[in-house]
Tab-separated table of C-alpha atoms and ligand atoms in Angstrom:
chain	number	residue	atom	x	y	z
A	110	MET	CA	86.266	-3.105	-7.819
A	111	ASP	CA	84.242	-6.252	-7.312
A	112	LYS	CA	85.503	-8.026	-4.219
A	113	VAL	CA	85.372	-11.787	-3.718
A	114	ILE	CA	86.029	-13.531	-0.396
A	115	ILE	CA	87.754	-16.880	-0.681
A	116	ASN	CA	87.698	-19.340	2.189
A	117	ASP	CA	90.496	-21.865	1.741
A	118	VAL	CA	89.444	-25.328	2.863
A	119	ALA	CA	92.723	-27.156	2.185
A	120	PRO	CA	93.508	-27.679	5.893
A	121	ARG	CA	90.115	-29.412	6.374
A	122	ASP	CA	88.352	-30.674	3.237
A	123	GLY	CA	91.746	-30.793	1.523
A	124	LEU	CA	93.513	-33.006	4.020
A	125	GLN	CA	90.736	-35.049	5.623
A	126	ASN	CA	90.962	-37.806	3.030
A	127	ASP	CA	94.535	-37.541	1.833
A	128	PRO	CA	96.636	-40.713	2.022
A	129	VAL	CA	99.240	-38.676	3.916
A	130	ALA	CA	98.468	-37.479	7.454
A	131	LEU	CA	99.824	-34.057	8.341
A	132	SER	CA	100.523	-33.284	11.979
A	133	PRO	CA	98.754	-30.362	13.643
A	134	ALA	CA	102.042	-28.396	13.427
A	135	GLU	CA	102.240	-29.025	9.668
A	136	ARG	CA	98.603	-27.972	9.283
A	137	VAL	CA	99.333	-24.779	11.206
A	138	ALA	CA	102.281	-24.096	8.876
A	139	LEU	CA	99.930	-24.534	5.909
A	140	ILE	CA	97.389	-22.144	7.446
A	141	ASP	CA	100.097	-19.548	8.174
A	142	GLY	CA	101.260	-19.819	4.568
A	143	LEU	CA	97.713	-19.234	3.331
A	144	LEU	CA	97.374	-16.149	5.536
A	145	ASP	CA	100.737	-14.821	4.328
A	146	ALA	CA	99.428	-15.246	0.763
A	147	GLY	CA	96.468	-13.026	1.670
A	148	LEU	CA	93.664	-15.527	2.245
A	149	PRO	CA	91.066	-13.722	4.376
A	150	SER	CA	89.308	-16.869	5.561
A	151	VAL	CA	90.383	-20.464	6.214
A	152	GLU	CA	88.554	-23.599	7.322
A	153	VAL	CA	91.196	-24.894	9.664
A	154	ALA	CA	89.854	-28.136	11.136
A	155	SER	CA	86.914	-30.392	11.820
A	156	PHE	CA	85.879	-31.579	15.256
A	157	VAL	CA	84.760	-35.019	14.181
A	158	SER	CA	85.280	-38.523	15.451
A	159	PRO	CA	88.961	-39.436	14.985
A	160	LYS	CA	87.757	-42.954	14.243
A	161	ALA	CA	85.676	-41.665	11.337
A	162	VAL	CA	88.277	-39.189	10.048
A	163	PRO	CA	91.724	-39.933	11.504
A	164	LYS	CA	93.428	-37.204	9.443
A	165	MET	CA	91.606	-34.482	11.403
A	166	ALA	CA	92.877	-35.652	14.803
A	167	GLY	CA	94.398	-32.841	16.819
A	168	ALA	CA	91.881	-30.210	15.688
A	169	ALA	CA	92.122	-28.377	19.019
A	170	ASP	CA	95.929	-28.275	18.748
A	171	VAL	CA	95.567	-26.591	15.359
A	172	VAL	CA	93.141	-23.951	16.620
A	173	GLU	CA	95.096	-23.277	19.789
A	174	ALA	CA	98.251	-22.525	17.770
A	175	LEU	CA	96.549	-19.831	15.671
A	176	ASP	CA	96.430	-16.085	16.176
A	177	LEU	CA	92.658	-15.872	15.997
A	178	ASP	CA	92.689	-12.148	15.216
A	179	ARG	CA	94.586	-12.674	11.973
A	180	ALA	CA	91.719	-13.842	9.739
A	181	ASP	CA	88.336	-15.530	9.752
A	182	PHE	CA	88.813	-19.105	10.869
A	183	HIS	CA	86.125	-21.752	10.691
A	184	ALA	CA	85.797	-25.331	11.913
A	185	LEU	CA	83.379	-28.011	10.811
A	186	VAL	CA	81.289	-29.698	13.505
A	187	PRO	CA	78.993	-32.674	12.820
A	188	ASN	CA	77.154	-32.801	16.135
A	189	ARG	CA	76.853	-31.284	19.607
A	190	LYS	CA	79.989	-32.993	20.895
A	191	GLY	CA	81.949	-31.502	18.007
A	192	TYR	CA	80.445	-28.115	18.805
A	193	GLU	CA	81.512	-28.330	22.431
A	194	LEU	CA	85.053	-29.367	21.507
A	195	ALA	CA	85.224	-26.561	18.959
A	196	CYS	CA	84.024	-24.003	21.505
A	197	ALA	CA	86.600	-25.173	24.027
A	198	SER	CA	89.364	-24.702	21.438
A	199	GLY	CA	88.482	-21.018	21.147
A	200	ILE	CA	87.432	-21.011	17.485
A	201	ARG	CA	84.951	-18.226	16.728
A	202	SER	CA	83.010	-19.761	13.855
A	203	VAL	CA	81.604	-23.218	13.261
A	204	GLY	CA	79.974	-24.879	10.290
A	205	VAL	CA	77.489	-27.740	10.373
A	206	VAL	CA	77.057	-30.150	7.496
A	207	LEU	CA	73.640	-31.169	6.239
A	208	SER	CA	73.434	-33.345	3.153
A	209	GLY	CA	70.508	-33.220	0.769
A	210	THR	CA	69.688	-36.928	0.915
A	211	GLU	CA	68.884	-39.597	3.465
A	212	THR	CA	71.755	-41.885	2.480
A	213	MET	CA	74.450	-39.231	2.366
A	214	ASN	CA	73.612	-38.075	5.898
A	215	ARG	CA	73.775	-41.658	7.122
A	216	GLU	CA	77.081	-42.350	5.376
A	217	ASN	CA	78.659	-39.082	6.484
A	218	ILE	CA	77.403	-38.498	10.016
A	219	ASN	CA	75.336	-41.608	10.832
A	220	MET	CA	72.060	-39.693	11.086
A	221	SER	CA	68.815	-39.701	9.157
A	222	LEU	CA	68.030	-36.577	7.156
A	223	ASP	CA	65.475	-35.531	9.783
A	224	ARG	CA	67.864	-36.085	12.649
A	225	ALA	CA	70.732	-34.333	10.849
A	226	THR	CA	68.446	-31.382	10.157
A	227	SER	CA	67.454	-31.013	13.795
A	228	VAL	CA	71.001	-31.556	15.134
A	229	CYS	CA	72.372	-28.964	12.689
A	230	ALA	CA	69.620	-26.518	13.659
A	231	GLU	CA	70.324	-26.994	17.380
A	232	VAL	CA	74.052	-26.446	16.907
A	233	LEU	CA	73.409	-23.289	14.882
A	234	GLN	CA	71.062	-21.942	17.553
A	235	GLN	CA	73.635	-22.675	20.232
A	236	ALA	CA	76.422	-21.055	18.226
A	237	ARG	CA	74.318	-17.921	17.781
A	238	ALA	CA	73.459	-17.855	21.476
A	239	ASP	CA	77.169	-18.212	22.323
A	240	GLY	CA	78.142	-15.433	19.913
A	241	LEU	CA	79.987	-17.631	17.429
A	242	GLY	CA	79.805	-17.462	13.665
A	243	ALA	CA	77.259	-20.034	12.482
A	244	ARG	CA	77.552	-21.505	9.006
A	245	ALA	CA	75.823	-24.408	7.343
A	246	TYR	CA	76.972	-26.549	4.470
A	247	VAL	CA	74.106	-27.880	2.422
A	248	SER	CA	75.886	-30.736	0.706
A	249	VAL	CA	75.436	-32.977	-2.289
A	250	ALA	CA	73.785	-30.093	-4.085
A	251	PHE	CA	73.118	-31.260	-7.659
A	252	GLU	CA	73.842	-34.946	-7.070
A	253	CYS	CA	74.311	-37.531	-4.321
A	254	PRO	CA	76.708	-40.437	-4.955
A	255	PHE	CA	74.098	-42.833	-3.537
A	256	GLU	CA	70.716	-41.408	-4.556
A	257	GLY	CA	71.499	-39.529	-7.752
A	258	VAL	CA	70.052	-36.169	-8.743
A	259	VAL	CA	69.083	-33.914	-5.824
A	260	PRO	CA	66.256	-31.512	-6.695
A	261	ASP	CA	67.022	-27.807	-6.349
A	262	GLU	CA	63.923	-27.394	-4.198
A	263	THR	CA	65.405	-29.780	-1.599
A	264	ILE	CA	68.556	-27.657	-1.332
A	265	GLU	CA	66.458	-24.504	-1.027
A	266	ARG	CA	64.220	-26.061	1.620
A	267	LEU	CA	67.136	-27.275	3.753
A	268	ALA	CA	68.900	-23.914	3.408
A	269	ALA	CA	65.738	-22.186	4.628
A	270	VAL	CA	65.708	-24.394	7.731
A	271	MET	CA	69.367	-23.564	8.373
A	272	PHE	CA	68.746	-19.816	8.008
A	273	ASP	CA	65.704	-20.055	10.265
A	274	ALA	CA	67.881	-21.763	12.876
A	275	GLY	CA	70.292	-18.829	12.797
A	276	ALA	CA	72.871	-19.613	10.110
A	277	ASP	CA	74.609	-16.455	9.013
A	278	GLU	CA	75.814	-18.166	5.863
A	279	VAL	CA	74.769	-21.186	3.844
A	280	ILE	CA	77.426	-22.830	1.705
A	281	VAL	CA	75.972	-24.644	-1.274
A	282	ALA	CA	78.321	-27.589	-1.688
A	283	ASP	CA	78.739	-29.649	-4.828
A	284	THR	CA	80.422	-32.373	-2.797
A	285	ILE	CA	81.142	-34.732	-5.705
A	286	GLY	CA	81.532	-32.144	-8.432
A	287	ALA	CA	78.432	-33.196	-10.344
A	288	GLY	CA	77.158	-29.741	-11.251
A	289	ASN	CA	77.291	-28.297	-14.735
A	290	PRO	CA	76.894	-24.663	-15.766
A	291	LEU	CA	73.215	-25.035	-16.672
A	292	ARG	CA	72.292	-26.581	-13.368
A	293	ALA	CA	74.592	-24.203	-11.485
A	294	LYS	CA	72.862	-21.221	-13.059
A	295	ALA	CA	69.465	-22.604	-12.089
A	296	LEU	CA	70.375	-23.539	-8.511
A	297	PHE	CA	72.450	-20.478	-7.624
A	298	GLY	CA	69.886	-18.212	-9.291
A	299	ARG	CA	67.108	-19.807	-7.287
A	300	MET	CA	69.059	-19.608	-4.021
A	301	VAL	CA	69.989	-15.956	-4.554
A	302	ALA	CA	66.354	-15.109	-5.320
A	303	ALA	CA	65.253	-16.852	-2.125
A	304	PHE	CA	67.948	-15.723	0.331
A	305	GLY	CA	70.009	-12.920	-1.221
A	306	ALA	CA	73.556	-13.315	-2.528
A	307	THR	CA	75.413	-11.958	0.487
A	308	ARG	CA	74.418	-14.847	2.758
A	309	LEU	CA	75.450	-17.557	0.292
A	310	ALA	CA	78.725	-19.199	-0.632
A	311	ALA	CA	79.626	-21.797	-3.252
A	312	HIS	CA	81.794	-24.850	-2.554
A	313	LEU	CA	82.757	-26.622	-5.759
A	314	HIS	CA	84.685	-29.719	-6.712
A	315	ASP	CA	86.473	-30.173	-10.002
A	316	THR	CA	85.747	-33.869	-10.635
A	317	ARG	CA	84.445	-33.219	-14.156
A	318	ALA	CA	86.618	-30.149	-14.829
A	319	LEU	CA	83.562	-27.905	-14.506
A	320	ALA	CA	84.243	-26.191	-11.180
A	321	LEU	CA	85.433	-22.948	-12.788
A	322	ALA	CA	82.519	-22.889	-15.192
A	323	ASN	CA	80.161	-23.414	-12.267
A	324	ALA	CA	81.954	-20.748	-10.230
A	325	TRP	CA	81.377	-18.320	-13.062
A	326	GLN	CA	77.671	-19.057	-12.960
A	327	ALA	CA	77.638	-18.419	-9.207
A	328	LEU	CA	79.418	-15.112	-9.808
A	329	GLU	CA	76.922	-14.153	-12.490
A	330	CYS	CA	74.155	-14.859	-9.978
A	331	GLY	CA	75.812	-12.412	-7.562
A	332	ILE	CA	77.597	-14.796	-5.202
A	333	ARG	CA	80.880	-13.355	-3.927
A	334	ARG	CA	81.960	-15.959	-1.393
A	335	PHE	CA	83.667	-19.190	-2.389
A	336	ASP	CA	85.341	-22.166	-0.807
A	337	SER	CA	88.339	-23.549	-2.641
A	338	SER	CA	91.437	-25.480	-1.754
A	339	ALA	CA	95.085	-24.590	-2.348
A	340	GLY	CA	96.486	-27.048	-4.857
A	341	GLY	CA	93.022	-28.494	-5.474
A	342	VAL	CA	93.527	-31.136	-2.799
A	343	GLY	CA	90.550	-32.763	-1.168
A	344	GLY	CA	87.312	-34.671	-1.252
A	345	CYS	CA	84.860	-36.199	1.155
A	346	PRO	CA	85.914	-39.652	2.439
A	347	PHE	CA	82.263	-40.756	2.592
A	348	ALA	CA	81.267	-39.687	-0.911
A	349	PRO	CA	82.573	-42.183	-3.461
A	350	GLY	CA	84.009	-40.495	-6.541
A	351	ALA	CA	84.555	-37.132	-4.877
A	352	ALA	CA	87.704	-35.646	-6.371
A	353	GLY	CA	89.635	-32.494	-5.631
A	354	ASN	CA	88.187	-29.193	-4.618
A	355	LEU	CA	88.268	-26.306	-7.011
A	356	ALA	CA	91.906	-25.164	-6.727
A	357	THR	CA	92.247	-21.771	-5.067
A	358	GLU	CA	94.904	-20.735	-7.610
A	359	ASP	CA	92.525	-21.531	-10.505
A	360	LEU	CA	89.719	-19.545	-8.915
A	361	VAL	CA	91.960	-16.571	-8.064
A	362	SER	CA	93.416	-16.639	-11.561
A	363	LEU	CA	89.909	-16.511	-13.049
A	364	LEU	CA	88.823	-13.706	-10.723
A	365	HIS	CA	91.900	-11.564	-11.320
A	366	GLN	CA	91.591	-12.008	-15.088
A	367	ALA	CA	87.984	-10.870	-14.758
A	368	GLY	CA	89.140	-7.727	-12.925
A	369	MET	CA	87.886	-8.830	-9.534
A	370	HIS	CA	89.712	-8.327	-6.274
A	371	THR	CA	90.646	-11.084	-3.814
A	372	GLY	CA	93.586	-9.670	-1.833
A	373	ILE	CA	95.492	-12.865	-2.661
A	374	ASP	CA	99.069	-12.842	-3.910
A	375	LEU	CA	99.249	-15.620	-6.509
A	376	ALA	CA	103.033	-15.971	-6.366
A	377	ALA	CA	102.902	-16.492	-2.609
A	378	LEU	CA	99.982	-18.905	-3.022
A	379	LEU	CA	101.954	-20.978	-5.543
A	380	ASN	CA	104.747	-21.309	-2.968
A	381	VAL	CA	102.180	-22.620	-0.475
A	382	VAL	CA	100.988	-25.124	-3.086
A	383	SER	CA	104.578	-26.338	-3.764
A	384	ASP	CA	105.218	-26.633	-0.067
A	385	LEU	CA	102.018	-28.596	0.484
A	386	GLY	CA	102.864	-30.870	-2.461
A	387	GLN	CA	106.229	-31.597	-0.872
A	388	ARG	CA	104.627	-32.472	2.428
A	389	LEU	CA	102.136	-34.747	0.666
A	390	GLY	CA	104.885	-36.332	-1.413
A	391	ARG	CA	103.394	-35.639	-4.829
A	392	SER	CA	102.886	-32.919	-7.346
A	393	ILE	CA	99.640	-30.996	-6.769
A	394	GLY	CA	98.135	-27.851	-8.214
A	395	GLY	CA	95.333	-26.497	-10.342
A	396	ARG	CA	95.275	-26.497	-14.124
A	397	THR	CA	96.433	-22.913	-14.305
A	398	VAL	CA	99.714	-23.482	-12.453
A	399	PRO	CA	102.064	-23.950	-15.458
A	400	TRP	CA	100.733	-20.802	-17.104
A	401	LEU	CA	100.794	-18.853	-13.846
A	402	ARG	CA	104.405	-19.811	-13.170
A	403	ARG	CA	105.531	-18.643	-16.624
A	404	ASN	CA	103.457	-15.497	-16.341
A	405	LEU	CA	104.651	-14.579	-12.846
A	406	ALA	CA	108.292	-15.305	-13.753
A	407	ALA	CA	108.023	-12.940	-16.725
A	408	ALA	CA	106.372	-10.164	-14.692
B	75	COA	N1	84.319	-35.427	17.898
B	75	COA	C1	85.041	-36.416	18.465
B	75	COA	N2	84.524	-37.582	18.881
B	75	COA	C2	83.204	-37.737	18.720
B	75	COA	C3	82.392	-36.759	18.149
B	75	COA	C4	83.003	-35.568	17.722
B	75	COA	N3	82.313	-34.587	17.140
B	75	COA	N4	81.129	-37.209	18.117
B	75	COA	C5	81.138	-38.432	18.659
B	75	COA	N5	82.381	-38.771	19.023
B	75	COA	C6	82.840	-40.025	19.627
B	75	COA	C7	81.984	-40.445	20.793
B	75	COA	O1	82.451	-39.868	21.974
B	75	COA	C8	82.165	-41.942	20.770
B	75	COA	O2	83.432	-42.265	21.270
B	75	COA	P1	83.723	-43.673	21.999
B	75	COA	O3	83.536	-44.712	20.958
B	75	COA	O4	85.145	-43.527	22.439
B	75	COA	O5	82.715	-43.729	23.108
B	75	COA	C9	82.209	-42.270	19.275
B	75	COA	O6	82.668	-41.054	18.648
B	75	COA	C10	80.854	-42.671	18.713
B	75	COA	O7	79.903	-41.662	19.057
B	75	COA	P2	78.476	-41.560	18.345
B	75	COA	O8	77.799	-40.356	18.870
B	75	COA	O9	77.782	-42.884	18.455
B	75	COA	O10	78.866	-41.257	16.866
B	75	COA	P3	78.669	-42.138	15.563
B	75	COA	O11	79.488	-43.360	15.596
B	75	COA	O12	77.220	-42.214	15.259
B	75	COA	O13	79.377	-41.150	14.479
B	75	COA	C11	79.917	-38.869	13.927
B	75	COA	C12	78.822	-39.867	14.229
B	75	COA	C13	79.222	-37.621	13.437
B	75	COA	C14	80.713	-38.603	15.156
B	75	COA	C15	80.869	-39.445	12.852
B	75	COA	O14	80.112	-40.005	11.829
B	75	COA	C16	81.784	-38.382	12.287
B	75	COA	O15	82.675	-37.892	12.955
B	75	COA	N6	81.612	-38.031	11.004
B	75	COA	C17	82.432	-37.013	10.391
B	75	COA	C18	82.136	-36.937	8.960
B	75	COA	C19	83.046	-35.996	8.233
B	75	COA	O16	83.926	-35.354	8.760
B	75	COA	N7	82.825	-35.952	6.919
B	75	COA	C20	83.594	-35.124	6.064
B	75	COA	C21	83.188	-33.698	6.108
B	75	COA	S1	81.607	-33.387	5.440
B	76	ZN	ZN1	84.162	-30.400	-0.361
């Protein structure tokens, strides 16, 4: 059976911009719930400036509370300082974030595109030398909230630099959810032709209700690794208009209906989503939740 690896980013991308701050202990409870539901991979934290992203404070406390043998855990690092803090926490895989435009890099990490490219490359090289997993987000694929359309060739070029620096995976990130199935087919097809499907992942946002349609295009292109977020929470604080991530339950529901295997127990995942909604003080969840609840209750 076709196997798809889902990396849940709710504890990081999901919570970094939420109005409600969850304590490290609450974030650990969320991560444990995701693992109990069968998630094989979770982005658990970001080692960023607490002034820039207060909701991610306590990243080391989160990592230190985890049983690191239980799953693949990743942390986002924007610079060398973040890398060093991440290393000290014991995490075994880091991800750098390189945006496709000048302005987005400046808004997000206060670096020019050139500087961001070289800092990301250095961190990846260091991670490889230290034996850590090294991943790279190439962000604002499709469109930048400040500069508009981002050419596919830019995303391919930046991904090539990240692979050359030692990235074992490049995550093509539609940070503001501006992709559509036609563009997704073109970009993912191009990336797979250039780098092979096994080294690529897709990170999609559902701003225009097209994340699932775009995910399908990535699947058709051969991609089998996805980021998504339990309950669909999330969005980048520095990208105006960024709405929720593709909800993990919507993606899993699609994959299971298509006969693909994820190892994820949807009933357990829905409990995690309800729990997270309670902690955030509002109702959350992907579009498939009402149907899933009826369906699972009847099963
Ligand atoms: N973790 C924690 N603190 C950090 C840090 C990191 N990775 N990098 C820098 N800092 C601290 C510095 O020590 C310094 O602290 P001080 O004011 O107490 O002396 C302060 O932050 C400023 O450092 P500087 O290197 O000048 O950073 P900056 O102001 O240019 O900001 C980033 C650059 C990358 C640190 C900041 O923009 C950031 O954290 N961005 C995160 C973006 C993000 O998470 N986006 C969403 C995910 S894509
Ligand atoms: Zn995102």
